[in-house]
PDB file of C-alpha atoms in Angstrom:
ATOM      1  CA  UNK A   1       0.000   0.000   0.000  1.00  0.00           C
ATOM      2  CA  UNK A   2       2.815   2.374   0.866  1.00  0.00           C
ATOM      3  CA  UNK A   3       4.474   1.759  -2.507  1.00  0.00           C
ATOM      4  CA  UNK A   4       1.240   2.555  -4.329  1.00  0.00           C
ATOM      5  CA  UNK A   5       0.747   5.694  -2.265  1.00  0.00           C
ATOM      6  CA  UNK A   6       4.294   6.790  -3.007  1.00  0.00           C
ATOM      7  CA  UNK A   7       3.763   6.251  -6.747  1.00  0.00           C
ATOM      8  CA  UNK A   8       0.573   8.313  -6.671  1.00  0.00           C
ATOM      9  CA  UNK A   9       2.310  11.047  -4.702  1.00  0.00           C
ATOM     10  CA  UNK A  10       5.161  11.135  -7.200  1.00  0.00           C
ATOM     11  CA  UNK A  11       2.731  11.422 -10.109  1.00  0.00           C
ATOM     12  CA  UNK A  12       0.761  14.173  -8.414  1.00  0.00           C
ATOM     13  CA  UNK A  13       3.974  16.007  -7.598  1.00  0.00           C
ATOM     14  CA  UNK A  14       4.892  15.944 -11.301  1.00  0.00           C
ATOM     15  CA  UNK A  15       1.704  17.896 -12.097  1.00  0.00           C
ATOM     16  CA  UNK A  16       2.548  21.580 -11.811  1.00  0.00           C
ATOM     17  CA  UNK A  17       0.111  24.436 -11.261  1.00  0.00           C
ATOM     18  CA  UNK A  18      -2.299  25.323 -14.038  1.00  0.00           C
ATOM     19  CA  UNK A  19      -4.896  27.998 -14.604  1.00  0.00           C
ATOM     20  CA  UNK A  20      -8.580  27.126 -14.718  1.00  0.00           C
ATOM     21  CA  UNK A  21      -8.616  28.102 -18.404  1.00  0.00           C
ATOM     22  CA  UNK A  22      -5.793  25.704 -19.183  1.00  0.00           C
ATOM     23  CA  UNK A  23      -7.446  22.906 -17.236  1.00  0.00           C
ATOM     24  CA  UNK A  24     -10.575  23.419 -19.319  1.00  0.00           C
ATOM     25  CA  UNK A  25      -8.453  23.183 -22.469  1.00  0.00           C
ATOM     26  CA  UNK A  26      -6.863  20.015 -21.087  1.00  0.00           C
ATOM     27  CA  UNK A  27     -10.317  18.496 -20.721  1.00  0.00           C
ATOM     28  CA  UNK A  28     -10.925  19.096 -24.430  1.00  0.00           C
ATOM     29  CA  UNK A  29      -7.533  17.499 -25.149  1.00  0.00           C
ATOM     30  CA  UNK A  30      -8.605  14.432 -23.185  1.00  0.00           C
ATOM     31  CA  UNK A  31     -11.878  14.155 -25.106  1.00  0.00           C
ATOM     32  CA  UNK A  32      -9.998  14.508 -28.386  1.00  0.00           C
ATOM     33  CA  UNK A  33      -7.534  11.779 -27.444  1.00  0.00           C
ATOM     34  CA  UNK A  34     -10.371   9.467 -26.392  1.00  0.00           C
ATOM     35  CA  UNK A  35     -12.089  10.079 -29.735  1.00  0.00           C
ATOM     36  CA  UNK A  36      -8.830   9.494 -31.616  1.00  0.00           C
ATOM     37  CA  UNK A  37      -8.283   6.220 -29.792  1.00  0.00           C
ATOM     38  CA  UNK A  38     -11.828   5.068 -30.607  1.00  0.00           C
ATOM     39  CA  UNK A  39     -11.401   6.014 -34.262  1.00  0.00           C
ATOM     40  CA  UNK A  40      -8.075   4.199 -34.514  1.00  0.00           C
ATOM     41  CA  UNK A  41      -9.638   1.109 -32.950  1.00  0.00           C
ATOM     42  CA  UNK A  42     -12.036   1.113 -35.896  1.00  0.00           C
ATOM     43  CA  UNK A  43      -9.362   1.894 -38.496  1.00  0.00           C
ATOM     44  CA  UNK A  44      -6.501  -0.280 -37.219  1.00  0.00           C
ATOM     45  CA  UNK A  45      -7.156  -3.172 -39.585  1.00  0.00           C
ATOM     46  CA  UNK A  46      -7.404  -0.965 -42.655  1.00  0.00           C
ATOM     47  CA  UNK A  47      -4.270   0.992 -41.734  1.00  0.00           C
ATOM     48  CA  UNK A  48      -2.462  -2.308 -41.239  1.00  0.00           C
ATOM     49  CA  UNK A  49      -3.648  -3.528 -44.645  1.00  0.00           C
ATOM     50  CA  UNK A  50      -2.320  -0.389 -46.329  1.00  0.00           C
ATOM     51  CA  UNK A  51       0.968  -0.670 -44.475  1.00  0.00           C
ATOM     52  CA  UNK A  52       1.465  -4.317 -45.468  1.00  0.00           C
ATOM     53  CA  UNK A  53       1.554  -3.418 -49.157  1.00  0.00           C
ATOM     54  CA  UNK A  54       4.920  -1.689 -48.866  1.00  0.00           C
ATOM     55  CA  UNK A  55       5.791  -1.970 -45.185  1.00  0.00           C
ATOM     56  CA  UNK A  56       5.624  -4.357 -42.249  1.00  0.00           C
ATOM     57  CA  UNK A  57       1.923  -3.924 -41.543  1.00  0.00           C
ATOM     58  CA  UNK A  58       2.191  -2.669 -37.964  1.00  0.00           C
ATOM     59  CA  UNK A  59       1.038   0.941 -38.441  1.00  0.00           C
ATOM     60  CA  UNK A  60      -2.558   0.260 -37.436  1.00  0.00           C
ATOM     61  CA  UNK A  61      -1.782  -1.630 -34.258  1.00  0.00           C
ATOM     62  CA  UNK A  62       0.962   0.832 -33.322  1.00  0.00           C
ATOM     63  CA  UNK A  63      -1.391   3.806 -33.691  1.00  0.00           C
ATOM     64  CA  UNK A  64      -4.054   1.929 -31.777  1.00  0.00           C
ATOM     65  CA  UNK A  65      -1.774   1.136 -28.844  1.00  0.00           C
ATOM     66  CA  UNK A  66      -0.178   4.574 -28.789  1.00  0.00           C
ATOM     67  CA  UNK A  67      -3.446   6.489 -28.849  1.00  0.00           C
ATOM     68  CA  UNK A  68      -4.983   4.344 -26.125  1.00  0.00           C
ATOM     69  CA  UNK A  69      -1.976   4.928 -23.891  1.00  0.00           C
ATOM     70  CA  UNK A  70      -2.013   8.660 -24.630  1.00  0.00           C
ATOM     71  CA  UNK A  71      -5.697   8.997 -23.811  1.00  0.00           C
ATOM     72  CA  UNK A  72      -5.242   7.136 -20.519  1.00  0.00           C
ATOM     73  CA  UNK A  73      -2.190   9.182 -19.537  1.00  0.00           C
ATOM     74  CA  UNK A  74      -3.925  12.470 -20.302  1.00  0.00           C
ATOM     75  CA  UNK A  75      -6.967  11.492 -18.261  1.00  0.00           C
ATOM     76  CA  UNK A  76      -4.822  10.583 -15.261  1.00  0.00           C
ATOM     77  CA  UNK A  77      -2.878  13.835 -15.513  1.00  0.00           C
ATOM     78  CA  UNK A  78      -6.066  15.878 -15.747  1.00  0.00           C
ATOM     79  CA  UNK A  79      -7.503  14.096 -12.724  1.00  0.00           C
ATOM     80  CA  UNK A  80      -4.437  15.345 -10.847  1.00  0.00           C
ATOM     81  CA  UNK A  81      -5.079  18.949 -11.981  1.00  0.00           C
ATOM     82  CA  UNK A  82      -2.934  19.198 -15.124  1.00  0.00           C
ATOM     83  CA  UNK A  83      -3.227  21.984 -17.620  1.00  0.00           C
ATOM     84  CA  UNK A  84      -2.967  21.553 -21.384  1.00  0.00           C
ATOM     85  CA  UNK A  85       0.824  21.457 -21.610  1.00  0.00           C
ATOM     86  CA  UNK A  86       1.272  18.901 -18.857  1.00  0.00           C
ATOM     87  CA  UNK A  87      -1.579  16.712 -20.080  1.00  0.00           C
ATOM     88  CA  UNK A  88      -0.072  16.644 -23.576  1.00  0.00           C
ATOM     89  CA  UNK A  89       3.404  15.987 -22.168  1.00  0.00           C
ATOM     90  CA  UNK A  90       2.101  12.911 -20.353  1.00  0.00           C
ATOM     91  CA  UNK A  91       0.119  11.836 -23.406  1.00  0.00           C
ATOM     92  CA  UNK A  92       3.088  12.234 -25.720  1.00  0.00           C
ATOM     93  CA  UNK A  93       5.396  10.269 -23.460  1.00  0.00           C
ATOM     94  CA  UNK A  94       2.840   7.471 -23.235  1.00  0.00           C
ATOM     95  CA  UNK A  95       2.252   7.371 -26.994  1.00  0.00           C
ATOM     96  CA  UNK A  96       5.967   7.145 -27.694  1.00  0.00           C
ATOM     97  CA  UNK A  97       6.374   4.435 -25.062  1.00  0.00           C
ATOM     98  CA  UNK A  98       3.473   2.217 -26.111  1.00  0.00           C
ATOM     99  CA  UNK A  99       3.062   3.031 -29.800  1.00  0.00           C
ATOM    100  CA  UNK A 100       6.457   1.729 -30.823  1.00  0.00           C
ATOM    101  CA  UNK A 101       8.350   2.300 -34.020  1.00  0.00           C
ATOM    102  CA  UNK A 102       8.936   5.537 -35.844  1.00  0.00           C
ATOM    103  CA  UNK A 103       5.299   6.606 -35.846  1.00  0.00           C
ATOM    104  CA  UNK A 104       5.068   6.177 -32.080  1.00  0.00           C
ATOM    105  CA  UNK A 105       8.121   8.328 -31.531  1.00  0.00           C
ATOM    106  CA  UNK A 106       6.872  10.973 -33.966  1.00  0.00           C
ATOM    107  CA  UNK A 107       3.403  11.199 -32.441  1.00  0.00           C
ATOM    108  CA  UNK A 108       4.995  11.472 -29.018  1.00  0.00           C
ATOM    109  CA  UNK A 109       7.109  14.392 -30.213  1.00  0.00           C
ATOM    110  CA  UNK A 110       4.090  15.999 -31.861  1.00  0.00           C
ATOM    111  CA  UNK A 111       1.939  15.962 -28.744  1.00  0.00           C
ATOM    112  CA  UNK A 112       4.758  17.325 -26.590  1.00  0.00           C
ATOM    113  CA  UNK A 113       5.371  20.099 -29.141  1.00  0.00           C
ATOM    114  CA  UNK A 114       1.682  21.016 -29.156  1.00  0.00           C
ATOM    115  CA  UNK A 115       1.642  21.137 -25.385  1.00  0.00           C
ATOM    116  CA  UNK A 116       4.698  23.387 -25.273  1.00  0.00           C
ATOM    117  CA  UNK A 117       2.864  25.898 -27.445  1.00  0.00           C
ATOM    118  CA  UNK A 118      -0.347  25.806 -25.407  1.00  0.00           C
ATOM    119  CA  UNK A 119       1.227  26.028 -21.952  1.00  0.00           C
ATOM    120  CA  UNK A 120      -0.448  25.573 -18.576  1.00  0.00           C
ATOM    121  CA  UNK A 121      -1.368  29.182 -17.889  1.00  0.00           C
ATOM    122  CA  UNK A 122      -3.414  30.742 -20.669  1.00  0.00           C
ATOM    123  CA  UNK A 123      -6.711  29.952 -22.325  1.00  0.00           C
ATOM    124  CA  UNK A 124      -6.291  28.220 -25.670  1.00  0.00           C
ATOM    125  CA  UNK A 125      -7.528  30.358 -28.548  1.00  0.00           C
ATOM    126  CA  UNK A 126      -7.338  29.853 -32.302  1.00  0.00           C
ATOM    127  CA  UNK A 127      -3.981  31.601 -32.569  1.00  0.00           C
ATOM    128  CA  UNK A 128      -2.399  29.419 -29.886  1.00  0.00           C
ATOM    129  CA  UNK A 129      -3.828  26.276 -31.457  1.00  0.00           C
ATOM    130  CA  UNK A 130      -2.483  27.222 -34.875  1.00  0.00           C
ATOM    131  CA  UNK A 131       0.934  27.928 -33.372  1.00  0.00           C
ATOM    132  CA  UNK A 132       0.798  24.537 -31.677  1.00  0.00           C
ATOM    133  CA  UNK A 133      -0.038  22.773 -34.931  1.00  0.00           C
ATOM    134  CA  UNK A 134       2.889  24.603 -36.529  1.00  0.00           C
ATOM    135  CA  UNK A 135       5.156  23.252 -33.814  1.00  0.00           C
ATOM    136  CA  UNK A 136       3.803  19.770 -34.447  1.00  0.00           C
ATOM    137  CA  UNK A 137       4.736  20.135 -38.107  1.00  0.00           C
ATOM    138  CA  UNK A 138       8.209  21.341 -37.168  1.00  0.00           C
ATOM    139  CA  UNK A 139       8.627  18.393 -34.794  1.00  0.00           C
ATOM    140  CA  UNK A 140       7.842  15.917 -37.560  1.00  0.00           C
ATOM    141  CA  UNK A 141      10.125  17.599 -40.065  1.00  0.00           C
ATOM    142  CA  UNK A 142      13.028  17.819 -37.643  1.00  0.00           C
ATOM    143  CA  UNK A 143      12.638  14.169 -36.632  1.00  0.00           C
ATOM    144  CA  UNK A 144      14.069  12.838 -39.884  1.00  0.00           C
ATOM    145  CA  UNK A 145      15.105  13.933 -43.340  1.00  0.00           C
ATOM    146  CA  UNK A 146      11.719  13.625 -45.045  1.00  0.00           C
ATOM    147  CA  UNK A 147      10.184  16.491 -46.987  1.00  0.00           C
ATOM    148  CA  UNK A 148       6.959  16.935 -48.934  1.00  0.00           C
ATOM    149  CA  UNK A 149       6.871  14.412 -51.760  1.00  0.00           C
ATOM    150  CA  UNK A 150       8.690  11.618 -49.935  1.00  0.00           C
ATOM    151  CA  UNK A 151       5.423   9.760 -49.210  1.00  0.00           C
ATOM    152  CA  UNK A 152       5.301  10.158 -45.452  1.00  0.00           C
ATOM    153  CA  UNK A 153       3.054  11.821 -42.879  1.00  0.00           C
ATOM    154  CA  UNK A 154       4.726  15.099 -43.834  1.00  0.00           C
ATOM    155  CA  UNK A 155       2.721  15.118 -47.052  1.00  0.00           C
ATOM    156  CA  UNK A 156      -0.433  15.522 -44.949  1.00  0.00           C
ATOM    157  CA  UNK A 157       0.716  17.577 -41.972  1.00  0.00           C
ATOM    158  CA  UNK A 158       2.341  20.357 -44.014  1.00  0.00           C
ATOM    159  CA  UNK A 159      -0.794  21.268 -45.987  1.00  0.00           C
ATOM    160  CA  UNK A 160      -2.879  20.911 -42.835  1.00  0.00           C
ATOM    161  CA  UNK A 161      -0.721  23.233 -40.729  1.00  0.00           C
ATOM    162  CA  UNK A 162      -0.168  25.745 -43.514  1.00  0.00           C
ATOM    163  CA  UNK A 163      -3.836  25.857 -44.530  1.00  0.00           C
ATOM    164  CA  UNK A 164      -4.965  26.302 -40.919  1.00  0.00           C
ATOM    165  CA  UNK A 165      -2.505  29.157 -40.431  1.00  0.00           C
ATOM    166  CA  UNK A 166      -3.462  30.852 -43.689  1.00  0.00           C
ATOM    167  CA  UNK A 167      -7.222  30.554 -43.243  1.00  0.00           C
ATOM    168  CA  UNK A 168      -7.055  31.936 -39.717  1.00  0.00           C
ATOM    169  CA  UNK A 169      -4.874  34.806 -40.955  1.00  0.00           C
ATOM    170  CA  UNK A 170      -7.548  35.581 -43.534  1.00  0.00           C
ATOM    171  CA  UNK A 171     -10.176  35.840 -40.816  1.00  0.00           C
ATOM    172  CA  UNK A 172     -11.877  32.433 -40.866  1.00  0.00           C
ATOM    173  CA  UNK A 173     -13.373  31.161 -37.634  1.00  0.00           C
ATOM    174  CA  UNK A 174     -11.477  28.282 -36.050  1.00  0.00           C
ATOM    175  CA  UNK A 175     -13.968  25.564 -36.989  1.00  0.00           C
ATOM    176  CA  UNK A 176     -14.143  26.731 -40.604  1.00  0.00           C
ATOM    177  CA  UNK A 177     -10.361  27.012 -40.862  1.00  0.00           C
ATOM    178  CA  UNK A 178      -9.855  23.588 -39.261  1.00  0.00           C
ATOM    179  CA  UNK A 179     -12.377  21.962 -41.610  1.00  0.00           C
ATOM    180  CA  UNK A 180     -10.684  23.459 -44.671  1.00  0.00           C
ATOM    181  CA  UNK A 181      -7.295  22.322 -43.349  1.00  0.00           C
ATOM    182  CA  UNK A 182      -8.628  18.811 -42.636  1.00  0.00           C
ATOM    183  CA  UNK A 183      -9.936  18.637 -46.211  1.00  0.00           C
ATOM    184  CA  UNK A 184      -6.487  19.661 -47.464  1.00  0.00           C
ATOM    185  CA  UNK A 185      -4.833  16.983 -45.335  1.00  0.00           C
ATOM    186  CA  UNK A 186      -7.230  14.315 -46.570  1.00  0.00           C
ATOM    187  CA  UNK A 187      -6.714  15.252 -50.227  1.00  0.00           C
ATOM    188  CA  UNK A 188      -2.951  15.332 -49.785  1.00  0.00           C
ATOM    189  CA  UNK A 189      -2.942  11.989 -47.995  1.00  0.00           C
ATOM    190  CA  UNK A 190      -4.925  10.342 -50.780  1.00  0.00           C
ATOM    191  CA  UNK A 191      -2.595  11.915 -53.357  1.00  0.00           C
ATOM    192  CA  UNK A 192       0.383  10.084 -51.835  1.00  0.00           C
ATOM    193  CA  UNK A 193      -0.916   7.020 -53.710  1.00  0.00           C
ATOM    194  CA  UNK A 194       0.700   8.527 -56.801  1.00  0.00           C
ATOM    195  CA  UNK A 195       4.096   8.852 -55.135  1.00  0.00           C
ATOM    196  CA  UNK A 196       6.925   6.350 -54.812  1.00  0.00           C
ATOM    197  CA  UNK A 197       8.279   6.094 -51.285  1.00  0.00           C
ATOM    198  CA  UNK A 198      11.785   7.519 -50.973  1.00  0.00           C
ATOM    199  CA  UNK A 199      12.318   7.135 -47.232  1.00  0.00           C
ATOM    200  CA  UNK A 200      11.443   4.678 -44.493  1.00  0.00           C
ATOM    201  CA  UNK A 201      10.756   0.970 -44.809  1.00  0.00           C
ATOM    202  CA  UNK A 202       8.558   1.409 -47.893  1.00  0.00           C
ATOM    203  CA  UNK A 203      11.476   2.748 -49.952  1.00  0.00           C
ATOM    204  CA  UNK A 204      12.936  -0.758 -50.211  1.00  0.00           C
ATOM    205  CA  UNK A 205       9.830  -1.892 -52.086  1.00  0.00           C
ATOM    206  CA  UNK A 206      10.189   0.696 -54.833  1.00  0.00           C
ATOM    207  CA  UNK A 207       7.175   0.928 -57.106  1.00  0.00           C
ATOM    208  CA  UNK A 208       5.140  -1.534 -55.045  1.00  0.00           C
ATOM    209  CA  UNK A 209       3.782   1.415 -53.065  1.00  0.00           C
ATOM    210  CA  UNK A 210       2.453   3.110 -56.219  1.00  0.00           C
ATOM    211  CA  UNK A 211      -1.329   3.169 -56.138  1.00  0.00           C
ATOM    212  CA  UNK A 212      -1.485   2.914 -52.350  1.00  0.00           C
ATOM    213  CA  UNK A 213      -1.470   5.971 -50.074  1.00  0.00           C
ATOM    214  CA  UNK A 214       0.983   6.334 -47.225  1.00  0.00           C
ATOM    215  CA  UNK A 215      -0.563   4.939 -44.022  1.00  0.00           C
ATOM    216  CA  UNK A 216       1.008   7.641 -41.844  1.00  0.00           C
ATOM    217  CA  UNK A 217      -0.480  10.389 -44.000  1.00  0.00           C
ATOM    218  CA  UNK A 218      -3.861   8.667 -43.998  1.00  0.00           C
ATOM    219  CA  UNK A 219      -3.918   8.206 -40.225  1.00  0.00           C
ATOM    220  CA  UNK A 220      -2.914  11.837 -39.676  1.00  0.00           C
ATOM    221  CA  UNK A 221      -5.750  13.035 -41.917  1.00  0.00           C
ATOM    222  CA  UNK A 222      -8.196  10.828 -40.017  1.00  0.00           C
ATOM    223  CA  UNK A 223      -7.004  12.335 -36.741  1.00  0.00           C
ATOM    224  CA  UNK A 224      -7.603  15.888 -37.980  1.00  0.00           C
ATOM    225  CA  UNK A 225     -11.182  14.980 -38.920  1.00  0.00           C
ATOM    226  CA  UNK A 226     -11.778  13.329 -35.543  1.00  0.00           C
ATOM    227  CA  UNK A 227     -10.461  16.375 -33.684  1.00  0.00           C
ATOM    228  CA  UNK A 228     -12.753  18.592 -35.760  1.00  0.00           C
ATOM    229  CA  UNK A 229     -15.762  16.636 -34.512  1.00  0.00           C
ATOM    230  CA  UNK A 230     -14.643  17.171 -30.906  1.00  0.00           C
ATOM    231  CA  UNK A 231     -14.083  20.893 -31.481  1.00  0.00           C
ATOM    232  CA  UNK A 232     -17.585  21.164 -32.931  1.00  0.00           C
ATOM    233  CA  UNK A 233     -19.030  19.489 -29.839  1.00  0.00           C
ATOM    234  CA  UNK A 234     -17.126  21.928 -27.623  1.00  0.00           C
ATOM    235  CA  UNK A 235     -18.178  25.026 -29.579  1.00  0.00           C
TER     236      UNK A 235
END
Protein backbone atom coordinates (compact mmCIF):
# COMPACT_ATOMS: atom_id res chain seq x y z
CA UNK A 1 0.00 0.00 0.00
CA UNK A 2 2.81 2.37 0.87
CA UNK A 3 4.47 1.76 -2.51
CA UNK A 4 1.24 2.55 -4.33
CA UNK A 5 0.75 5.69 -2.26
CA UNK A 6 4.29 6.79 -3.01
CA UNK A 7 3.76 6.25 -6.75
CA UNK A 8 0.57 8.31 -6.67
CA UNK A 9 2.31 11.05 -4.70
CA UNK A 10 5.16 11.13 -7.20
CA UNK A 11 2.73 11.42 -10.11
CA UNK A 12 0.76 14.17 -8.41
CA UNK A 13 3.97 16.01 -7.60
CA UNK A 14 4.89 15.94 -11.30
CA UNK A 15 1.70 17.90 -12.10
CA UNK A 16 2.55 21.58 -11.81
CA UNK A 17 0.11 24.44 -11.26
CA UNK A 18 -2.30 25.32 -14.04
CA UNK A 19 -4.90 28.00 -14.60
CA UNK A 20 -8.58 27.13 -14.72
CA UNK A 21 -8.62 28.10 -18.40
CA UNK A 22 -5.79 25.70 -19.18
CA UNK A 23 -7.45 22.91 -17.24
CA UNK A 24 -10.57 23.42 -19.32
CA UNK A 25 -8.45 23.18 -22.47
CA UNK A 26 -6.86 20.02 -21.09
CA UNK A 27 -10.32 18.50 -20.72
CA UNK A 28 -10.92 19.10 -24.43
CA UNK A 29 -7.53 17.50 -25.15
CA UNK A 30 -8.61 14.43 -23.18
CA UNK A 31 -11.88 14.15 -25.11
CA UNK A 32 -10.00 14.51 -28.39
CA UNK A 33 -7.53 11.78 -27.44
CA UNK A 34 -10.37 9.47 -26.39
CA UNK A 35 -12.09 10.08 -29.73
CA UNK A 36 -8.83 9.49 -31.62
CA UNK A 37 -8.28 6.22 -29.79
CA UNK A 38 -11.83 5.07 -30.61
CA UNK A 39 -11.40 6.01 -34.26
CA UNK A 40 -8.08 4.20 -34.51
CA UNK A 41 -9.64 1.11 -32.95
CA UNK A 42 -12.04 1.11 -35.90
CA UNK A 43 -9.36 1.89 -38.50
CA UNK A 44 -6.50 -0.28 -37.22
CA UNK A 45 -7.16 -3.17 -39.59
CA UNK A 46 -7.40 -0.96 -42.65
CA UNK A 47 -4.27 0.99 -41.73
CA UNK A 48 -2.46 -2.31 -41.24
CA UNK A 49 -3.65 -3.53 -44.64
CA UNK A 50 -2.32 -0.39 -46.33
CA UNK A 51 0.97 -0.67 -44.48
CA UNK A 52 1.46 -4.32 -45.47
CA UNK A 53 1.55 -3.42 -49.16
CA UNK A 54 4.92 -1.69 -48.87
CA UNK A 55 5.79 -1.97 -45.18
CA UNK A 56 5.62 -4.36 -42.25
CA UNK A 57 1.92 -3.92 -41.54
CA UNK A 58 2.19 -2.67 -37.96
CA UNK A 59 1.04 0.94 -38.44
CA UNK A 60 -2.56 0.26 -37.44
CA UNK A 61 -1.78 -1.63 -34.26
CA UNK A 62 0.96 0.83 -33.32
CA UNK A 63 -1.39 3.81 -33.69
CA UNK A 64 -4.05 1.93 -31.78
CA UNK A 65 -1.77 1.14 -28.84
CA UNK A 66 -0.18 4.57 -28.79
CA UNK A 67 -3.45 6.49 -28.85
CA UNK A 68 -4.98 4.34 -26.13
CA UNK A 69 -1.98 4.93 -23.89
CA UNK A 70 -2.01 8.66 -24.63
CA UNK A 71 -5.70 9.00 -23.81
CA UNK A 72 -5.24 7.14 -20.52
CA UNK A 73 -2.19 9.18 -19.54
CA UNK A 74 -3.93 12.47 -20.30
CA UNK A 75 -6.97 11.49 -18.26
CA UNK A 76 -4.82 10.58 -15.26
CA UNK A 77 -2.88 13.83 -15.51
CA UNK A 78 -6.07 15.88 -15.75
CA UNK A 79 -7.50 14.10 -12.72
CA UNK A 80 -4.44 15.35 -10.85
CA UNK A 81 -5.08 18.95 -11.98
CA UNK A 82 -2.93 19.20 -15.12
CA UNK A 83 -3.23 21.98 -17.62
CA UNK A 84 -2.97 21.55 -21.38
CA UNK A 85 0.82 21.46 -21.61
CA UNK A 86 1.27 18.90 -18.86
CA UNK A 87 -1.58 16.71 -20.08
CA UNK A 88 -0.07 16.64 -23.58
CA UNK A 89 3.40 15.99 -22.17
CA UNK A 90 2.10 12.91 -20.35
CA UNK A 91 0.12 11.84 -23.41
CA UNK A 92 3.09 12.23 -25.72
CA UNK A 93 5.40 10.27 -23.46
CA UNK A 94 2.84 7.47 -23.23
CA UNK A 95 2.25 7.37 -26.99
CA UNK A 96 5.97 7.15 -27.69
CA UNK A 97 6.37 4.44 -25.06
CA UNK A 98 3.47 2.22 -26.11
CA UNK A 99 3.06 3.03 -29.80
CA UNK A 100 6.46 1.73 -30.82
CA UNK A 101 8.35 2.30 -34.02
CA UNK A 102 8.94 5.54 -35.84
CA UNK A 103 5.30 6.61 -35.85
CA UNK A 104 5.07 6.18 -32.08
CA UNK A 105 8.12 8.33 -31.53
CA UNK A 106 6.87 10.97 -33.97
CA UNK A 107 3.40 11.20 -32.44
CA UNK A 108 4.99 11.47 -29.02
CA UNK A 109 7.11 14.39 -30.21
CA UNK A 110 4.09 16.00 -31.86
CA UNK A 111 1.94 15.96 -28.74
CA UNK A 112 4.76 17.33 -26.59
CA UNK A 113 5.37 20.10 -29.14
CA UNK A 114 1.68 21.02 -29.16
CA UNK A 115 1.64 21.14 -25.39
CA UNK A 116 4.70 23.39 -25.27
CA UNK A 117 2.86 25.90 -27.45
CA UNK A 118 -0.35 25.81 -25.41
CA UNK A 119 1.23 26.03 -21.95
CA UNK A 120 -0.45 25.57 -18.58
CA UNK A 121 -1.37 29.18 -17.89
CA UNK A 122 -3.41 30.74 -20.67
CA UNK A 123 -6.71 29.95 -22.33
CA UNK A 124 -6.29 28.22 -25.67
CA UNK A 125 -7.53 30.36 -28.55
CA UNK A 126 -7.34 29.85 -32.30
CA UNK A 127 -3.98 31.60 -32.57
CA UNK A 128 -2.40 29.42 -29.89
CA UNK A 129 -3.83 26.28 -31.46
CA UNK A 130 -2.48 27.22 -34.88
CA UNK A 131 0.93 27.93 -33.37
CA UNK A 132 0.80 24.54 -31.68
CA UNK A 133 -0.04 22.77 -34.93
CA UNK A 134 2.89 24.60 -36.53
CA UNK A 135 5.16 23.25 -33.81
CA UNK A 136 3.80 19.77 -34.45
CA UNK A 137 4.74 20.13 -38.11
CA UNK A 138 8.21 21.34 -37.17
CA UNK A 139 8.63 18.39 -34.79
CA UNK A 140 7.84 15.92 -37.56
CA UNK A 141 10.13 17.60 -40.07
CA UNK A 142 13.03 17.82 -37.64
CA UNK A 143 12.64 14.17 -36.63
CA UNK A 144 14.07 12.84 -39.88
CA UNK A 145 15.11 13.93 -43.34
CA UNK A 146 11.72 13.62 -45.05
CA UNK A 147 10.18 16.49 -46.99
CA UNK A 148 6.96 16.94 -48.93
CA UNK A 149 6.87 14.41 -51.76
CA UNK A 150 8.69 11.62 -49.93
CA UNK A 151 5.42 9.76 -49.21
CA UNK A 152 5.30 10.16 -45.45
CA UNK A 153 3.05 11.82 -42.88
CA UNK A 154 4.73 15.10 -43.83
CA UNK A 155 2.72 15.12 -47.05
CA UNK A 156 -0.43 15.52 -44.95
CA UNK A 157 0.72 17.58 -41.97
CA UNK A 158 2.34 20.36 -44.01
CA UNK A 159 -0.79 21.27 -45.99
CA UNK A 160 -2.88 20.91 -42.83
CA UNK A 161 -0.72 23.23 -40.73
CA UNK A 162 -0.17 25.75 -43.51
CA UNK A 163 -3.84 25.86 -44.53
CA UNK A 164 -4.97 26.30 -40.92
CA UNK A 165 -2.51 29.16 -40.43
CA UNK A 166 -3.46 30.85 -43.69
CA UNK A 167 -7.22 30.55 -43.24
CA UNK A 168 -7.06 31.94 -39.72
CA UNK A 169 -4.87 34.81 -40.96
CA UNK A 170 -7.55 35.58 -43.53
CA UNK A 171 -10.18 35.84 -40.82
CA UNK A 172 -11.88 32.43 -40.87
CA UNK A 173 -13.37 31.16 -37.63
CA UNK A 174 -11.48 28.28 -36.05
CA UNK A 175 -13.97 25.56 -36.99
CA UNK A 176 -14.14 26.73 -40.60
CA UNK A 177 -10.36 27.01 -40.86
CA UNK A 178 -9.86 23.59 -39.26
CA UNK A 179 -12.38 21.96 -41.61
CA UNK A 180 -10.68 23.46 -44.67
CA UNK A 181 -7.30 22.32 -43.35
CA UNK A 182 -8.63 18.81 -42.64
CA UNK A 183 -9.94 18.64 -46.21
CA UNK A 184 -6.49 19.66 -47.46
CA UNK A 185 -4.83 16.98 -45.34
CA UNK A 186 -7.23 14.31 -46.57
CA UNK A 187 -6.71 15.25 -50.23
CA UNK A 188 -2.95 15.33 -49.79
CA UNK A 189 -2.94 11.99 -47.99
CA UNK A 190 -4.92 10.34 -50.78
CA UNK A 191 -2.59 11.91 -53.36
CA UNK A 192 0.38 10.08 -51.83
CA UNK A 193 -0.92 7.02 -53.71
CA UNK A 194 0.70 8.53 -56.80
CA UNK A 195 4.10 8.85 -55.13
CA UNK A 196 6.92 6.35 -54.81
CA UNK A 197 8.28 6.09 -51.29
CA UNK A 198 11.78 7.52 -50.97
CA UNK A 199 12.32 7.14 -47.23
CA UNK A 200 11.44 4.68 -44.49
CA UNK A 201 10.76 0.97 -44.81
CA UNK A 202 8.56 1.41 -47.89
CA UNK A 203 11.48 2.75 -49.95
CA UNK A 204 12.94 -0.76 -50.21
CA UNK A 205 9.83 -1.89 -52.09
CA UNK A 206 10.19 0.70 -54.83
CA UNK A 207 7.17 0.93 -57.11
CA UNK A 208 5.14 -1.53 -55.05
CA UNK A 209 3.78 1.41 -53.07
CA UNK A 210 2.45 3.11 -56.22
CA UNK A 211 -1.33 3.17 -56.14
CA UNK A 212 -1.49 2.91 -52.35
CA UNK A 213 -1.47 5.97 -50.07
CA UNK A 214 0.98 6.33 -47.22
CA UNK A 215 -0.56 4.94 -44.02
CA UNK A 216 1.01 7.64 -41.84
CA UNK A 217 -0.48 10.39 -44.00
CA UNK A 218 -3.86 8.67 -44.00
CA UNK A 219 -3.92 8.21 -40.23
CA UNK A 220 -2.91 11.84 -39.68
CA UNK A 221 -5.75 13.03 -41.92
CA UNK A 222 -8.20 10.83 -40.02
CA UNK A 223 -7.00 12.34 -36.74
CA UNK A 224 -7.60 15.89 -37.98
CA UNK A 225 -11.18 14.98 -38.92
CA UNK A 226 -11.78 13.33 -35.54
CA UNK A 227 -10.46 16.37 -33.68
CA UNK A 228 -12.75 18.59 -35.76
CA UNK A 229 -15.76 16.64 -34.51
CA UNK A 230 -14.64 17.17 -30.91
CA UNK A 231 -14.08 20.89 -31.48
CA UNK A 232 -17.59 21.16 -32.93
CA UNK A 233 -19.03 19.49 -29.84
CA UNK A 234 -17.13 21.93 -27.62
CA UNK A 235 -18.18 25.03 -29.58
